[in-house]
Coordinates of C-alpha atoms and ligand atoms in Angstrom, one line a residue:
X1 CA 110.7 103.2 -5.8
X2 CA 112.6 101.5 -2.9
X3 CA 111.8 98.0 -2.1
X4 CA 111.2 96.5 1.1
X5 CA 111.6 93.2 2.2
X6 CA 109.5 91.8 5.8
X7 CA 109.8 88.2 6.9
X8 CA 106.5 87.9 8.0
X9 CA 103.0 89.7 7.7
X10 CA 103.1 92.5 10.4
X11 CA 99.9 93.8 12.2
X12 CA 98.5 96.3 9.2
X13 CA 98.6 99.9 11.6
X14 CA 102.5 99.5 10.3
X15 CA 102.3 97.9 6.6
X16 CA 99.7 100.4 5.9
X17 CA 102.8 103.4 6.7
X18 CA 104.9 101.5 3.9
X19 CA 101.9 101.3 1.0
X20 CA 103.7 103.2 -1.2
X21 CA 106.7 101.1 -1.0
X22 CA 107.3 97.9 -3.3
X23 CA 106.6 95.3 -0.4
X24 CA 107.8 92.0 -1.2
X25 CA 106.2 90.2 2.5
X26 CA 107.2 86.3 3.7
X27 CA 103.5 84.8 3.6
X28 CA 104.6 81.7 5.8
X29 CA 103.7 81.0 9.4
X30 CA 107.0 79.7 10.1
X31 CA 110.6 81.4 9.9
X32 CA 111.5 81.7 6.8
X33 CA 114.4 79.3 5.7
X34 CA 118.0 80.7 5.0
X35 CA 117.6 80.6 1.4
X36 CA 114.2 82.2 1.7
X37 CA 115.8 85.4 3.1
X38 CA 118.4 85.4 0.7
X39 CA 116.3 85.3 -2.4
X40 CA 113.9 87.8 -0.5
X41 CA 116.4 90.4 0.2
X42 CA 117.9 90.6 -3.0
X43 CA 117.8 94.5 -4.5
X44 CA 116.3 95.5 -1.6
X45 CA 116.7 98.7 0.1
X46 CA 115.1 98.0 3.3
X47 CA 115.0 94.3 5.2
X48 CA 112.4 94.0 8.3
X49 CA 112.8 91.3 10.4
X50 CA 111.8 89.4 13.5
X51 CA 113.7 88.3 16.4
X52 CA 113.5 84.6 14.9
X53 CA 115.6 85.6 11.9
X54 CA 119.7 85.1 11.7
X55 CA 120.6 88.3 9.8
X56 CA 124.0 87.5 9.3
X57 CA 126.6 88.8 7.1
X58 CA 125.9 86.5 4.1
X59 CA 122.4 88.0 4.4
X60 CA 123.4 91.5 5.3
X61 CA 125.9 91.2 1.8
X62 CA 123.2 90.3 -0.2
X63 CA 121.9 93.4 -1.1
X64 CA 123.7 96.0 -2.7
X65 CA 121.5 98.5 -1.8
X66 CA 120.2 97.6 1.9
X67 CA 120.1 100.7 4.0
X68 CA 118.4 100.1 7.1
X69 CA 117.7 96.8 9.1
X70 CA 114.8 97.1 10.7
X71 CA 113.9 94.1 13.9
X72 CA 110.2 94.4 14.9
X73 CA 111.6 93.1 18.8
X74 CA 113.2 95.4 21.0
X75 CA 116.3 92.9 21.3
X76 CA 118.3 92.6 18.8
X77 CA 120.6 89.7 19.0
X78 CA 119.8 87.9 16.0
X79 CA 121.3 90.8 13.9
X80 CA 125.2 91.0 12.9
X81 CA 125.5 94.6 13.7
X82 CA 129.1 94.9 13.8
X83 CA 128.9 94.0 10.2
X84 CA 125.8 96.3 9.5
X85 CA 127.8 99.1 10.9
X86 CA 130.6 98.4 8.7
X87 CA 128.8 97.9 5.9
X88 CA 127.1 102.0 6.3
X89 CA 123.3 99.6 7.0
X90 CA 121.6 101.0 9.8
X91 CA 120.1 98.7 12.2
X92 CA 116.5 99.3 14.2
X93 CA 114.7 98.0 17.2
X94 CA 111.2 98.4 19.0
X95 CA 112.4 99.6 22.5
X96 CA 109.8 101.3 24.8
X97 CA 106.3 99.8 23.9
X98 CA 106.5 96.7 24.9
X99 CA 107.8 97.6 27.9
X100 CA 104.8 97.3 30.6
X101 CA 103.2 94.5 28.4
X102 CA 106.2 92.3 28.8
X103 CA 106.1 93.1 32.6
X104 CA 102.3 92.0 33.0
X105 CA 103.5 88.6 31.3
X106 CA 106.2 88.3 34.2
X107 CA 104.0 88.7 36.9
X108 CA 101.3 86.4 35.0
X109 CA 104.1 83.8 34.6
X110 CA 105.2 84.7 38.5
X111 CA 101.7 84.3 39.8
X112 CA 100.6 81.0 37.6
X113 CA 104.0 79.3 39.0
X114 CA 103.4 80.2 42.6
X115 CA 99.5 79.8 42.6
X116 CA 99.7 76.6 40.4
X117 CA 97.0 77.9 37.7
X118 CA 97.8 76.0 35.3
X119 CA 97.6 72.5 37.0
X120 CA 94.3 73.8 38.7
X121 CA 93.4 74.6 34.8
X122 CA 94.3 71.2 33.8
X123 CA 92.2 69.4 36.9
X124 CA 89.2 71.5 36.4
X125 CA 89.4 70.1 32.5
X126 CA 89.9 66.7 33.2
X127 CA 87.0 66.4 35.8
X128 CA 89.4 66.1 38.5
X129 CA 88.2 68.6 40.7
X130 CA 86.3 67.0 43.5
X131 CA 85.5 70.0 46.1
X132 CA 87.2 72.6 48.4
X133 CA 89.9 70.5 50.0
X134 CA 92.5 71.4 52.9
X135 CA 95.9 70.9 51.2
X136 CA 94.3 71.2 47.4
X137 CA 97.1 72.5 45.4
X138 CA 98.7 74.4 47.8
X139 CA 101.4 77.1 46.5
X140 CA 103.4 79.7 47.8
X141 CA 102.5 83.0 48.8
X142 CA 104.2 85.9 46.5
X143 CA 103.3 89.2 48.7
X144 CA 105.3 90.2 51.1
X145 CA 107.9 88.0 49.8
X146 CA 111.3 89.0 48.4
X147 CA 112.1 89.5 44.3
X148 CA 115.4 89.7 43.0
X149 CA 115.6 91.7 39.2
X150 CA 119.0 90.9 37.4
X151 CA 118.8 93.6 35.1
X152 CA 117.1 96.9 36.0
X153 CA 116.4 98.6 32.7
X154 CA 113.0 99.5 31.4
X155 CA 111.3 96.1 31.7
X156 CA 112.9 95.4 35.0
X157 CA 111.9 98.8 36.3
X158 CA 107.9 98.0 35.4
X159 CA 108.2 94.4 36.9
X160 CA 109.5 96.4 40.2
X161 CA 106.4 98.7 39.9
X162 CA 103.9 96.3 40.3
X163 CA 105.6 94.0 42.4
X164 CA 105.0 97.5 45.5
X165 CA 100.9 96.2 44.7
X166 CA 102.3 92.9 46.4
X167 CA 104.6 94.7 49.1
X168 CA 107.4 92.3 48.1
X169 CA 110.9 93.5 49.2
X170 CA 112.8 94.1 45.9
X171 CA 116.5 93.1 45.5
X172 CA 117.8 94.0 42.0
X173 CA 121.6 93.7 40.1
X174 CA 122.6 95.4 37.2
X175 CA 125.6 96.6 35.3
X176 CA 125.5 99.8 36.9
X177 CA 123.7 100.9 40.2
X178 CA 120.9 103.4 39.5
X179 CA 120.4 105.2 42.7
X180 CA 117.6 107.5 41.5
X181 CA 115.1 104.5 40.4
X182 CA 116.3 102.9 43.5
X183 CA 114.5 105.3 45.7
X184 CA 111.7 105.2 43.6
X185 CA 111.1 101.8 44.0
X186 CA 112.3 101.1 47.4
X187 CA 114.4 98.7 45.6
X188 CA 118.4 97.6 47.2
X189 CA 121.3 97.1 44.8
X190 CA 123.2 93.7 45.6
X191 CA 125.5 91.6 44.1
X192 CA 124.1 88.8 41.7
X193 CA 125.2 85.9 44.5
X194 CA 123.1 88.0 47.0
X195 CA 120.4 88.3 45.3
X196 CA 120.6 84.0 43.9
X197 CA 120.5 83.6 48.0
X198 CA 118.3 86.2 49.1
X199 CA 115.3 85.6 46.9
X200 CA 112.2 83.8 46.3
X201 CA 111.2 84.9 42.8
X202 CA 114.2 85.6 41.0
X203 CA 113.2 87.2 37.8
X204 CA 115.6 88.0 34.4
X205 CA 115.6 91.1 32.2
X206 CA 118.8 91.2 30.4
X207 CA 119.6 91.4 26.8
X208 CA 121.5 88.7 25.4
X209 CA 125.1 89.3 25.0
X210 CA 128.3 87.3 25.6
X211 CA 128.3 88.1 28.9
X212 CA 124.8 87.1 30.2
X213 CA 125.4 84.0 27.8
X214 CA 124.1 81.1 30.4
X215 CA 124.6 84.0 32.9
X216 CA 122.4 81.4 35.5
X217 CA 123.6 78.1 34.9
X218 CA 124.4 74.8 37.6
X219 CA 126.7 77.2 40.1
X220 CA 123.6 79.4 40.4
X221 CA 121.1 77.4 40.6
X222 CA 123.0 76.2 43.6
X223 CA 123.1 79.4 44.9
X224 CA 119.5 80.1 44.9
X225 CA 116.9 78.9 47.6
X226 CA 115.0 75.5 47.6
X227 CA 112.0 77.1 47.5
X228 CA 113.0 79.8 44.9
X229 CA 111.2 80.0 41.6
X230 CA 113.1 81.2 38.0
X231 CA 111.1 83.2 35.7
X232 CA 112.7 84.2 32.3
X233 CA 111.0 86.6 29.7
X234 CA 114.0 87.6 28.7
X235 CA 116.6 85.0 26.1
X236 CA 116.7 81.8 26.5
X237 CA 120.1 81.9 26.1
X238 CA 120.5 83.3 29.4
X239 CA 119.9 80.4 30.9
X240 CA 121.8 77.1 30.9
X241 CA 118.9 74.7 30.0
X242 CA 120.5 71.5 30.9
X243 CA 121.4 72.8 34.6
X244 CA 117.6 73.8 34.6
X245 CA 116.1 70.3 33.9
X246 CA 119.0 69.3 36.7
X247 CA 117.6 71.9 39.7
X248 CA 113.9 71.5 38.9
X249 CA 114.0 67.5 38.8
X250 CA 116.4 67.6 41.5
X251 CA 114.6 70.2 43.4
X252 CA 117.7 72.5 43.9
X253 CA 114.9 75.2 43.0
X254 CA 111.0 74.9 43.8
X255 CA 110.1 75.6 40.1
X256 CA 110.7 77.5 36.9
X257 CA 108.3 79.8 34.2
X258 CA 109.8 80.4 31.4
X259 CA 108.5 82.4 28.1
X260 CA 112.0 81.9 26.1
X261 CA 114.1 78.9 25.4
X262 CA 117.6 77.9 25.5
X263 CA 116.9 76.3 21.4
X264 CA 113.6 78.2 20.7
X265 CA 111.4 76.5 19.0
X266 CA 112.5 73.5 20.1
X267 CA 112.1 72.5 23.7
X268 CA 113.6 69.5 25.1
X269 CA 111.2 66.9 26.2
X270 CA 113.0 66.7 29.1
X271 CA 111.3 70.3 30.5
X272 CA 108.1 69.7 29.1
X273 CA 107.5 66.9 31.3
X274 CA 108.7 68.6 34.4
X275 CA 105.5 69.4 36.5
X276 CA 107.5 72.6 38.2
X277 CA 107.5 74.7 35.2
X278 CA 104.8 76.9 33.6
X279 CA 105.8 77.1 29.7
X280 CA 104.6 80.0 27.3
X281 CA 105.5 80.3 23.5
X282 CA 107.6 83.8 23.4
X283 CA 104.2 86.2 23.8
X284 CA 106.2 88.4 26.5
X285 CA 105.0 91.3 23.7
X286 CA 102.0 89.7 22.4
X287 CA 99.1 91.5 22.9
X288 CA 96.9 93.4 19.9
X289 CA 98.1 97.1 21.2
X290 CA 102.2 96.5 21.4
X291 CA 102.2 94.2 18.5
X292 CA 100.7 97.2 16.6
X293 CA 102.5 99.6 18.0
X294 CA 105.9 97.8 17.2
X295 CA 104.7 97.4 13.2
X296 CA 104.5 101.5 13.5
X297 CA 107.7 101.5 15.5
X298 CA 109.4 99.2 12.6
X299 CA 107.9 100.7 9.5
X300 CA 108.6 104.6 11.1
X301 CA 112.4 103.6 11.7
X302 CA 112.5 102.5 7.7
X303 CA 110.4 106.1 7.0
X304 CA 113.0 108.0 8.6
X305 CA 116.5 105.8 7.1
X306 CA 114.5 106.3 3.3
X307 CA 114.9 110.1 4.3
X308 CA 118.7 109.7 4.7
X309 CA 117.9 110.5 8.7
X310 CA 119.3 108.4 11.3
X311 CA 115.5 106.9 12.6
X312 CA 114.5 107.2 15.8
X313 CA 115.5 103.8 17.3
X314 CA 118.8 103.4 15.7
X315 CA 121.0 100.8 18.0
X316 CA 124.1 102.2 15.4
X317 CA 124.5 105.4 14.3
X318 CA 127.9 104.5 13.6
X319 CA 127.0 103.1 10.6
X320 CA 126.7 106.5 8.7
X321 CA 129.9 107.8 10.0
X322 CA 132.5 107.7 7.3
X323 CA 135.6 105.6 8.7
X324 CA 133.0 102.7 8.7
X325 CA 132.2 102.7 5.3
Ligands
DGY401 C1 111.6 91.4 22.0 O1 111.1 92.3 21.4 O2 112.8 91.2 22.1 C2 110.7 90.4 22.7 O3 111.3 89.2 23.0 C3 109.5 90.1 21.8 O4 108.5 89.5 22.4

């Protein structure tokens, strides 16, 4: 019977796909340690992961028999999969359901930075709140106002569909200029230093890969308005953390929400006490419906790689083409 290896305790709609499989499951609530993955993968056939786990190739040569990789996260930059691919081990994400639930977290991020929830949350806690006053909290207005999308793919496309509810010009920049959705969406294609100048939320869906690496660091944060606001639900990575703390204290930007971070877990002190930022813990996927639907996502793509198919959300076929292996 093939064996099955998962870092962590998955909602049960997909563990109970894999019951007659030999499940050997991570019980901790924190990433599991290096060596924990190691000893966990050994004789494995099938290794599935989270987003918060280095597969790299001392893990992905542990195991003789590993077939199929399989990342409950739709990215899947904490994988080696050039060395998966050579090694014939096919490699899996969760595209597609997580989509619109990712984009209601960017507009609840975009609307508690604007509207200043959270620090009306925090008065209303502490007793602060003394009655209806003129200039209480005052924010910014989002509708009508102008977003800018650097990356238009599926998450960026739903974050454009709901920002038409707020009649918000939409400014977006992507590898490749996608005239059909552009239409649709009323949305213009510019280039990224038009879009830095010419908008007030300025909002990121971009995988991580060498080349959107710190793709907004100091020279764009620069670029952008004084009254313009970051949101990130996308890498951490993909944004330079130090310029950050630099154009929210210095107010080069009006403020920042982020769900992702540069060094995830950790967060530099240095951010949490800026008073400009709204701060989530990675839930851009987190609600009961997507979480389950990405477990069934996960344990179907393992299914499928047990029946020597290539499963249905394979980022590498390549791996079962010959000259790899
Ligand atoms: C993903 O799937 O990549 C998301 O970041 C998870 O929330």
């Amino acid at each position: 019977m093939e064996q099955i290896y998962i870092t962590r305790r998955l909602p049960d709609e997909g563990l109970r796909l894999l019951e007659k499989y030999d499940l050997d499951i991570y019980e901790g609530d924190i990433p599991p340690s290096k060596k924990e993955i190691l000893r966990g993968i050994q004789e494995k056939d099938a290794l599935i992961c989270l987003l918060t786990d280095p597969i790299d190739k001392d893990v992905i040569d542990a195991s003789p028999h590993l077939k199929i990789i399989a990342n409950y996260a739709v990215g899947a930059d904490n994988i080696d999969i050039s060395r998966a691919t050579k090694k014939g081990i096919l490699v899996t994400n969760t595209p597609g359901v997580l989509t619109e639930t990712t984009a209601d977290l960017t507009w609840a991020l975009i609307l508690a930075i604007a509207r200043r929830i959270i620090q009306g949350d925090d008065m209303m806690r502490k007793r602060k709140f003394k009655g209806w006053a003129p200039k209480l909290l005052l924010g910014q207005d989002v509708h009508k106002k102008t977003l800018g999308i650097i990356g238009m793919g599926e998450i960026g496309r739903a974050v454009a569909r709901r920002a038409k509810g707020f009649d918000m010009s939409i400014l977006y920049h992507n590898r490749a200029r996608d005239r059909k959705n552009e239409k649709k969406l009323n949305a213009s294609f510019v280039d990224l230093e038009t879009l830095l100048a010419d908008s007030d939320f300025i909002t990121l869906h971009v995988p991580l890969t060498t080349e959107t690496y710190h793709l907004i660091g100091r020279n764009e944060f620069k670029m952008m308005k004084k009254s313009a606001y970051l949101i990130n639900t996308s890498r951490g990575k993909c944004v330079n953390e130090t310029a950050l703390i630099q154009a929210l204290s210095k107010g080069w930007i009006q403020g920042a929400a982020l769900d992702v971070f540069e060094h995830e877990p950790q967060v530099s002190s240095r951010l949490v006490e800026l008073p400009n930022l709204v701060l989530a813990p990675h839930i851009g996927s987190a609600s009961h419906e997507t979480r389950g639907k990405m477990a069934i996502m996960a344990a179907e793509n393992v299914l499928a790689a047990f029946r020597g198919e290539i499963p249905p959300n394979c980022v590498n076929p390549d791996a079962l083409k010959k000259e790899f292996k």
